[in-house]
Coordinates of C-alpha atoms and ligand atoms in Angstrom, one line a residue:
M1 CA 52.1 39.8 118.6
D2 CA 51.4 37.0 116.2
F3 CA 54.5 34.8 115.3
T4 CA 52.8 33.2 112.4
N5 CA 54.8 34.8 109.6
W6 CA 57.7 35.6 111.8
N7 CA 61.1 34.8 110.5
L8 CA 64.5 34.9 112.3
E9 CA 66.5 35.6 109.3
Q10 CA 64.4 38.5 108.1
A11 CA 64.3 40.1 111.5
L12 CA 68.2 39.9 111.8
D13 CA 68.5 41.2 108.3
S14 CA 66.5 44.3 108.9
F15 CA 68.3 44.9 112.3
Q16 CA 71.8 44.6 110.4
Q17 CA 70.5 47.2 107.7
K18 CA 69.6 49.7 110.5
L19 CA 72.7 49.1 112.4
A20 CA 74.7 49.9 109.2
A21 CA 72.8 53.1 108.8
C22 CA 74.0 54.3 112.3
D23 CA 76.7 56.8 111.9
D24 CA 77.3 58.0 115.4
H25 CA 76.9 57.0 119.0
E26 CA 73.5 58.8 119.1
S27 CA 71.9 56.7 116.4
W28 CA 73.4 53.7 117.7
Q29 CA 71.8 54.4 121.1
A30 CA 68.5 55.0 119.6
L31 CA 68.7 51.8 117.6
R32 CA 69.7 49.7 120.9
L33 CA 66.7 51.0 122.7
S34 CA 64.3 50.3 119.9
Y35 CA 65.3 46.9 120.1
L36 CA 66.5 46.1 123.6
G37 CA 64.8 49.0 125.6
K38 CA 62.9 47.6 128.8
K39 CA 59.7 49.5 127.6
Q40 CA 59.7 50.0 123.9
G41 CA 62.2 47.5 123.0
L42 CA 61.1 45.2 120.0
I43 CA 62.8 42.1 121.5
T44 CA 61.4 42.8 124.9
G45 CA 58.1 43.0 123.5
M46 CA 58.4 39.7 121.7
L47 CA 59.5 37.9 124.9
L48 CA 56.4 39.3 126.7
A49 CA 54.2 38.4 123.6
M50 CA 55.4 34.9 123.7
R51 CA 53.4 34.2 127.0
D52 CA 50.2 33.9 124.8
L53 CA 51.5 31.5 122.4
P54 CA 50.2 27.9 122.4
K55 CA 52.5 25.8 124.4
E56 CA 53.7 23.6 121.5
R57 CA 55.0 26.7 119.6
K58 CA 57.0 28.3 122.5
P59 CA 60.0 26.1 122.5
L60 CA 61.0 26.9 118.8
V61 CA 60.0 30.6 118.8
G62 CA 61.6 31.2 122.2
K63 CA 64.8 29.7 120.9
Q64 CA 64.6 32.0 117.7
V65 CA 63.8 35.1 119.7
N66 CA 66.8 34.4 122.1
Q67 CA 68.9 33.8 119.1
L68 CA 67.7 37.1 117.8
K69 CA 68.4 38.8 121.0
Q70 CA 71.9 37.4 121.3
A71 CA 72.9 38.3 117.6
V72 CA 71.6 41.8 118.3
E73 CA 73.4 42.3 121.5
Q74 CA 76.7 41.0 119.8
A75 CA 76.3 43.3 116.7
L76 CA 75.6 46.3 118.9
K77 CA 78.8 45.5 121.0
D78 CA 80.8 45.2 117.8
S79 CA 79.7 48.3 116.4
P80 CA 82.3 51.1 116.0
H81 CA 79.7 53.5 117.5
A82 CA 79.3 51.5 120.7
E83 CA 81.3 54.0 122.7
A84 CA 80.6 57.9 122.6
R85 CA 84.3 58.1 121.5
S86 CA 86.3 55.0 121.2
L87 CA 89.0 56.4 123.6
R88 CA 89.8 53.1 125.1
K89 CA 90.5 51.4 121.8
S90 CA 92.6 54.1 120.2
S91 CA 96.2 54.9 121.3
L92 CA 95.4 58.6 121.8
D93 CA 96.4 59.8 125.1
V94 CA 94.4 62.7 126.0
T95 CA 96.5 63.7 129.1
L96 CA 99.4 64.5 126.9
P97 CA 100.1 68.3 126.8
G98 CA 99.4 70.0 123.4
I99 CA 101.8 71.0 120.7
R100 CA 101.7 74.7 120.5
P101 CA 101.1 75.9 116.9
K102 CA 103.9 78.2 116.0
C103 CA 102.4 81.8 115.9
G104 CA 103.8 84.8 113.8
T105 CA 104.7 88.1 115.4
L106 CA 104.2 91.6 114.2
H107 CA 107.1 92.7 111.9
P108 CA 109.4 95.3 113.8
L109 CA 108.7 97.7 111.1
T110 CA 104.9 97.2 111.7
I111 CA 105.4 97.6 115.4
T112 CA 107.3 100.8 114.8
R113 CA 104.6 102.2 112.3
H114 CA 102.1 101.5 114.9
R115 CA 104.0 103.2 117.5
L116 CA 104.5 106.3 115.3
I117 CA 100.9 106.3 114.2
D118 CA 99.7 106.0 117.8
F119 CA 101.9 108.9 118.9
F120 CA 100.9 111.4 116.2
R121 CA 97.1 110.3 116.5
S122 CA 97.2 111.0 120.1
Y123 CA 98.0 114.8 118.9
G124 CA 95.1 114.7 116.6
Y125 CA 96.9 114.0 113.4
D126 CA 94.8 112.4 110.7
V127 CA 96.5 109.4 108.6
G128 CA 96.6 110.1 104.8
E129 CA 97.6 107.9 102.0
G130 CA 98.6 108.2 98.4
P131 CA 99.7 105.8 95.7
E132 CA 103.1 104.1 95.4
I133 CA 103.0 104.5 91.6
E134 CA 103.0 108.2 91.5
T135 CA 103.0 111.1 88.9
T136 CA 106.2 113.2 88.5
Y137 CA 103.8 116.2 89.4
Y138 CA 103.0 114.9 93.0
N139 CA 106.5 113.4 93.6
F140 CA 108.5 116.5 92.4
E141 CA 106.8 119.4 90.6
A142 CA 104.1 120.2 93.2
L143 CA 106.8 119.9 95.9
N144 CA 108.9 122.7 94.3
T145 CA 111.4 120.3 93.0
P146 CA 112.4 121.9 89.6
E147 CA 113.2 119.7 86.5
S148 CA 117.0 120.2 87.1
H149 CA 117.2 119.0 90.6
P150 CA 119.4 116.1 91.1
A151 CA 116.7 114.1 93.0
R152 CA 114.8 113.7 89.7
E153 CA 117.7 111.9 88.1
E154 CA 117.1 108.5 86.6
A155 CA 120.1 107.3 88.7
D156 CA 117.9 107.8 91.9
T157 CA 114.5 107.2 90.6
F158 CA 112.6 104.3 89.2
Y159 CA 110.7 105.8 86.4
I160 CA 107.9 103.9 84.6
D161 CA 107.5 106.3 81.8
D162 CA 108.0 110.1 81.3
D163 CA 105.3 111.0 83.8
R164 CA 105.0 108.2 86.0
L165 CA 107.5 106.7 88.7
L166 CA 107.7 104.6 91.8
R167 CA 107.3 107.3 94.5
T168 CA 110.7 108.3 96.0
Q169 CA 109.2 109.9 99.1
T170 CA 106.0 110.3 100.9
S171 CA 106.1 114.0 100.7
G172 CA 103.7 113.7 97.7
V173 CA 100.9 112.7 99.8
Q174 CA 101.0 116.2 101.5
I175 CA 100.0 117.7 98.2
R176 CA 97.0 115.0 97.6
Y177 CA 96.0 115.7 101.2
M178 CA 96.0 119.5 100.8
E179 CA 94.2 119.3 97.6
S180 CA 91.2 117.5 99.4
H181 CA 91.2 119.3 102.7
Q182 CA 91.0 122.8 103.8
P183 CA 93.4 124.2 106.6
P184 CA 93.7 124.0 109.6
L185 CA 95.1 120.3 109.3
R186 CA 97.3 117.9 110.8
M187 CA 98.1 114.7 108.8
I188 CA 100.8 111.9 108.7
A189 CA 101.4 109.8 105.8
P190 CA 103.3 106.4 106.4
G191 CA 104.2 104.2 103.3
K192 CA 106.5 102.6 101.1
V193 CA 109.1 104.4 99.0
F194 CA 111.6 103.4 96.3
R195 CA 115.0 104.4 95.2
R196 CA 117.8 103.0 93.1
D197 CA 119.9 102.2 96.1
D198 CA 121.1 99.0 97.5
D199 CA 123.9 98.4 100.0
I200 CA 124.3 97.8 103.7
T201 CA 122.5 100.9 104.9
H202 CA 120.2 101.4 101.8
S203 CA 117.5 99.2 100.3
P204 CA 115.6 99.8 97.0
M205 CA 112.3 99.8 99.0
F206 CA 111.8 101.2 102.4
H207 CA 109.4 103.0 104.4
Q208 CA 108.8 106.7 105.3
L209 CA 106.5 108.7 107.5
E210 CA 105.8 112.1 106.4
G211 CA 104.1 114.9 108.6
L212 CA 102.3 118.1 107.9
V213 CA 100.6 120.7 109.9
V214 CA 99.0 123.9 108.3
G215 CA 97.1 126.6 110.0
P216 CA 96.9 130.3 110.4
D217 CA 99.8 130.9 112.7
I218 CA 102.2 127.8 112.6
T219 CA 105.7 128.6 113.5
F220 CA 109.0 127.0 113.6
G221 CA 108.6 126.8 117.4
H222 CA 105.6 124.4 116.9
L223 CA 107.9 122.2 114.7
K224 CA 110.5 122.1 117.4
G225 CA 108.0 121.4 120.2
M226 CA 106.4 118.7 118.4
L227 CA 109.7 117.0 117.3
Q228 CA 111.1 117.2 120.8
A229 CA 107.9 115.4 122.2
F230 CA 108.1 112.8 119.4
A231 CA 111.8 112.1 120.1
R232 CA 111.3 111.7 123.9
H233 CA 108.4 109.4 123.4
L234 CA 110.4 107.3 121.1
F235 CA 113.9 107.1 122.5
G236 CA 113.2 108.0 126.3
P237 CA 112.6 111.1 128.3
N238 CA 116.3 112.3 128.5
T239 CA 116.5 112.5 124.7
V240 CA 117.8 115.8 123.4
I241 CA 117.2 117.1 120.0
R242 CA 119.5 119.2 117.7
L243 CA 118.2 121.0 114.5
R244 CA 120.8 121.7 111.9
P245 CA 120.2 124.2 108.7
S246 CA 119.6 122.1 105.7
F247 CA 117.9 122.3 102.3
F248 CA 114.8 120.7 100.9
P249 CA 113.0 122.2 97.9
F250 CA 109.5 121.9 99.6
T251 CA 110.4 123.7 102.9
E252 CA 112.2 127.0 103.7
P253 CA 113.6 127.3 106.1
S254 CA 114.7 123.4 106.4
A255 CA 116.6 121.5 109.0
E256 CA 117.8 118.2 109.9
M257 CA 117.2 116.8 113.2
D258 CA 119.5 114.7 115.4
V259 CA 118.6 113.0 118.5
S260 CA 121.2 112.3 121.3
C261 CA 122.5 108.8 120.9
P262 CA 120.1 106.4 122.6
F263 CA 122.9 103.8 123.0
C264 CA 125.8 105.8 124.7
E265 CA 126.9 109.2 126.7
S266 CA 130.4 109.4 125.4
G267 CA 130.4 108.2 121.8
C268 CA 129.9 104.6 120.2
R269 CA 129.9 102.7 117.0
V270 CA 126.2 103.5 116.1
C271 CA 126.8 107.3 116.5
K272 CA 130.3 107.1 115.1
Q273 CA 131.5 108.8 118.2
T274 CA 129.6 111.9 117.6
R275 CA 126.9 111.3 120.2
W276 CA 124.2 112.5 117.8
I277 CA 122.2 110.5 115.3
E278 CA 120.3 112.2 112.3
I279 CA 116.7 110.9 112.1
L280 CA 114.6 113.2 110.0
G281 CA 114.2 116.3 107.6
C282 CA 111.9 118.9 108.3
G283 CA 111.0 122.7 107.8
M284 CA 108.6 125.3 107.1
V285 CA 106.3 124.7 104.1
D286 CA 107.5 126.6 101.1
P287 CA 105.0 129.2 99.9
N288 CA 105.3 127.8 96.4
V289 CA 104.0 124.5 97.5
F290 CA 100.9 126.2 99.0
E291 CA 100.4 127.9 95.7
H292 CA 100.3 124.6 93.9
V293 CA 97.4 123.5 96.0
G294 CA 95.5 126.7 96.1
Y295 CA 96.2 127.8 99.6
D296 CA 97.0 131.6 100.4
P297 CA 100.6 131.7 101.7
E298 CA 99.6 134.9 103.2
A299 CA 96.7 133.5 105.3
V300 CA 98.4 130.2 106.4
S301 CA 101.7 128.7 107.3
G302 CA 102.8 125.2 108.1
F303 CA 105.6 122.7 108.9
A304 CA 106.4 119.3 107.5
F305 CA 108.8 116.7 108.4
G306 CA 109.7 113.2 107.0
M307 CA 111.6 110.3 108.4
G308 CA 112.6 106.6 107.5
I309 CA 110.8 104.1 109.6
E310 CA 113.5 101.6 109.1
R311 CA 116.1 104.0 110.7
I312 CA 113.5 104.8 113.6
A313 CA 113.0 101.1 114.1
M314 CA 116.9 100.3 114.1
L315 CA 117.5 102.8 116.7
S316 CA 114.5 102.3 119.0
L317 CA 114.7 98.4 118.8
G318 CA 118.5 98.2 118.4
I319 CA 118.7 96.6 115.1
P320 CA 122.1 96.7 113.5
D321 CA 121.6 96.1 109.8
I322 CA 118.7 97.2 107.5
R323 CA 118.7 93.9 105.5
L324 CA 117.5 92.0 108.6
F325 CA 114.0 93.6 108.0
Y326 CA 113.5 92.0 104.7
Q327 CA 115.0 88.5 105.2
N328 CA 112.0 87.1 107.2
D329 CA 114.1 85.0 109.3
R330 CA 111.9 83.7 112.1
R331 CA 115.0 83.8 114.7
F332 CA 115.2 87.6 113.9
L333 CA 111.5 88.4 113.9
D334 CA 110.7 86.3 117.0
Q335 CA 112.8 88.5 119.1
F336 CA 110.1 91.2 118.8
R337 CA 107.3 89.2 120.2
G338 CA 105.5 91.6 122.3
A339 CA 107.8 94.6 121.7
Ligands
DAH1 N1 111.2 113.8 101.7 C1 112.4 114.0 102.4 C2 113.2 112.7 102.0 O1 112.8 111.9 101.5 C3 112.3 114.0 103.9 C4 111.6 115.3 104.2 C5 112.4 116.5 104.5 C6 110.2 115.4 104.4 C7 111.9 117.7 104.9 C8 109.6 116.7 104.7 C9 110.5 117.7 105.0 O2 108.5 116.7 104.8 O3 110.0 118.9 105.3 O4 114.4 112.8 102.3

């Protein structure tokens, strides 16, 4: 190297610019090697090249190169990228235990819906869906519910206009499903329903799960066996069921099902000392319903059932008040973690 045009200030300036361009430890390291590296370092090279200088120039150039070296070393040391991570300089204590982020949980209604779906899926049921804004045809008419039926009254139903409403039951999904499928079939339809009700045990929005099985020789015995298996799965192997005659427009005969109280053996507050708790409505599909979807009632028969998911969740998880489901109080929800 020829030091004729060499100038300390310029060399320092150029180094400072390169240092300022470093934005991490890797680029800092590369810069350090390019100046001070034992083999390829610029300054190392200068020190070597000085050997060939005439004697009288050596003292001045030597002094300048040494000044450069010291300035470079100091600037490198002061750089914020001098250490891989400036752990020692910061007050971060990496040995402290972490703060666990607060995690959500599945809502008890979701847990219950999953349990119900899993159970019925294991018996080969398909899961059907329908709209929450429904027509009077699917919510009532096709379900054999005549215009004069009290369920149609505005006092119970949120009407949008003469033909549309917020569905009051998931039973209408049966109709939609049968319209697009041929028997034999097994389906359930979980979903939101709406009614003009609001008190301690009723919410204007709640969830139902509908079930429907249609085939050539489906009997009431099949319905009973299915419901018994379902009750034992949800409330324990010793659960007993009871079917009481009832009325629903879309089933004939119809029944309501009670389960033996899961909380007591001799009467308690939940079963109102009766030892039985009503949990669903069911029956054999009315031939009029089959006619609406174009099935031949002479060739097929079927059973249907419908239950409130809130009620099942309250009984199987021991929840005393329906309003707890909708308040989103974390102290309540956290109790079902892993349930
Ligand atoms: N849809 C009825 C309700 O909301 C429940 C129900 C009863 C559904 C009997 C059915 C059934 O499928 O067969 O109260």
